[in-house]
């Protein structure tokens, strides 16, 4: 993922942005049993509180950055910005 100092007891929030404005996001816990923290989602995510769905592939296409907010193992808040510049060109074209 992006850092190995994530406190698995604290939620990680993930926000998809386009031109600096968030338009989709979620919070989740990293499974502490996994040796290397990673996240994997099905292509269509359904939010249990509202039964709203989110197409993760389309969200990646529509975004230019993913912001991860998390708590480190030392208890400090940290932010990691993952740029999606070139996602369409580098990833999606492999399947066309």
GROMACS .gro file of C-alpha atoms in nm:
model
   96
    1UNK     CA    1   0.000   0.000   0.000
    2UNK     CA    2   0.154   0.335   0.092
    3UNK     CA    3   0.291   0.304   0.443
    4UNK     CA    4   0.363   0.024   0.682
    5UNK     CA    5   0.300   0.239   0.988
    6UNK     CA    6  -0.081   0.217   0.984
    7UNK     CA    7  -0.247   0.148   1.319
    8UNK     CA    8  -0.486  -0.139   1.234
    9UNK     CA    9  -0.707  -0.050   1.532
   10UNK     CA   10  -0.795   0.286   1.372
   11UNK     CA   11  -1.005   0.355   1.065
   12UNK     CA   12  -0.849   0.457   0.737
   13UNK     CA   13  -1.047   0.699   0.523
   14UNK     CA   14  -1.013   0.705   0.147
   15UNK     CA   15  -1.140   1.001  -0.057
   16UNK     CA   16  -1.145   1.019  -0.436
   17UNK     CA   17  -1.084   1.369  -0.570
   18UNK     CA   18  -1.111   1.546  -0.902
   19UNK     CA   19  -0.933   1.883  -0.925
   20UNK     CA   20  -0.902   1.905  -0.546
   21UNK     CA   21  -1.267   1.834  -0.467
   22UNK     CA   22  -1.376   1.511  -0.302
   23UNK     CA   23  -1.669   1.332  -0.462
   24UNK     CA   24  -1.659   0.980  -0.317
   25UNK     CA   25  -1.512   0.834  -0.003
   26UNK     CA   26  -1.530   0.564   0.259
   27UNK     CA   27  -1.372   0.456   0.586
   28UNK     CA   28  -1.260   0.107   0.678
   29UNK     CA   29  -1.030  -0.094   0.904
   30UNK     CA   30  -0.720  -0.276   0.780
   31UNK     CA   31  -0.723  -0.643   0.882
   32UNK     CA   32  -0.443  -0.676   1.141
   33UNK     CA   33  -0.395  -1.044   1.048
   34UNK     CA   34  -0.258  -0.941   0.708
   35UNK     CA   35   0.120  -0.912   0.722
   36UNK     CA   36   0.142  -0.634   0.461
   37UNK     CA   37  -0.148  -0.386   0.474
   38UNK     CA   38  -0.347  -0.385   0.153
   39UNK     CA   39  -0.698  -0.310   0.041
   40UNK     CA   40  -0.906  -0.485  -0.220
   41UNK     CA   41  -1.262  -0.404  -0.317
   42UNK     CA   42  -1.505  -0.561  -0.560
   43UNK     CA   43  -1.572  -0.344  -0.865
   44UNK     CA   44  -1.918  -0.254  -0.732
   45UNK     CA   45  -1.922  -0.153  -0.365
   46UNK     CA   46  -2.258  -0.140  -0.184
   47UNK     CA   47  -2.278   0.077   0.126
   48UNK     CA   48  -2.477  -0.106   0.393
   49UNK     CA   49  -2.625   0.205   0.555
   50UNK     CA   50  -2.797   0.324   0.238
   51UNK     CA   51  -2.772   0.044  -0.022
   52UNK     CA   52  -2.605   0.302  -0.248
   53UNK     CA   53  -2.356   0.148  -0.491
   54UNK     CA   54  -2.025   0.281  -0.620
   55UNK     CA   55  -1.848   0.153  -0.930
   56UNK     CA   56  -1.483   0.154  -0.817
   57UNK     CA   57  -1.338   0.132  -1.169
   58UNK     CA   58  -1.544   0.429  -1.288
   59UNK     CA   59  -1.451   0.619  -0.972
   60UNK     CA   60  -1.081   0.567  -1.051
   61UNK     CA   61  -1.140   0.687  -1.407
   62UNK     CA   62  -1.324   0.999  -1.287
   63UNK     CA   63  -1.061   1.087  -1.023
   64UNK     CA   64  -0.716   1.238  -1.040
   65UNK     CA   65  -0.612   1.167  -0.678
   66UNK     CA   66  -0.698   0.937  -0.388
   67UNK     CA   67  -0.639   1.078  -0.039
   68UNK     CA   68  -0.576   0.833   0.244
   69UNK     CA   69  -0.613   0.966   0.599
   70UNK     CA   70  -0.490   0.729   0.868
   71UNK     CA   71  -0.343   0.703   1.217
   72UNK     CA   72   0.016   0.583   1.250
   73UNK     CA   73   0.126   0.324   1.502
   74UNK     CA   74   0.265   0.617   1.705
   75UNK     CA   75  -0.084   0.773   1.723
   76UNK     CA   76  -0.019   1.058   1.477
   77UNK     CA   77  -0.261   1.153   1.202
   78UNK     CA   78  -0.110   1.115   0.856
   79UNK     CA   79  -0.221   1.180   0.498
   80UNK     CA   80  -0.102   1.007   0.184
   81UNK     CA   81  -0.195   1.140  -0.161
   82UNK     CA   82  -0.198   0.880  -0.438
   83UNK     CA   83  -0.205   1.046  -0.782
   84UNK     CA   84  -0.407   0.878  -1.055
   85UNK     CA   85  -0.252   1.081  -1.336
   86UNK     CA   86  -0.221   0.853  -1.636
   87UNK     CA   87  -0.447   0.582  -1.488
   88UNK     CA   88  -0.654   0.561  -1.807
   89UNK     CA   89  -0.351   0.549  -2.032
   90UNK     CA   90  -0.134   0.314  -1.827
   91UNK     CA   91  -0.394   0.073  -1.690
   92UNK     CA   92  -0.715   0.076  -1.889
   93UNK     CA   93  -0.556   0.060  -2.233
   94UNK     CA   94  -0.421  -0.285  -2.146
   95UNK     CA   95  -0.777  -0.418  -2.166
   96UNK     CA   96  -0.892  -0.240  -2.482
   0.00000   0.00000   0.00000
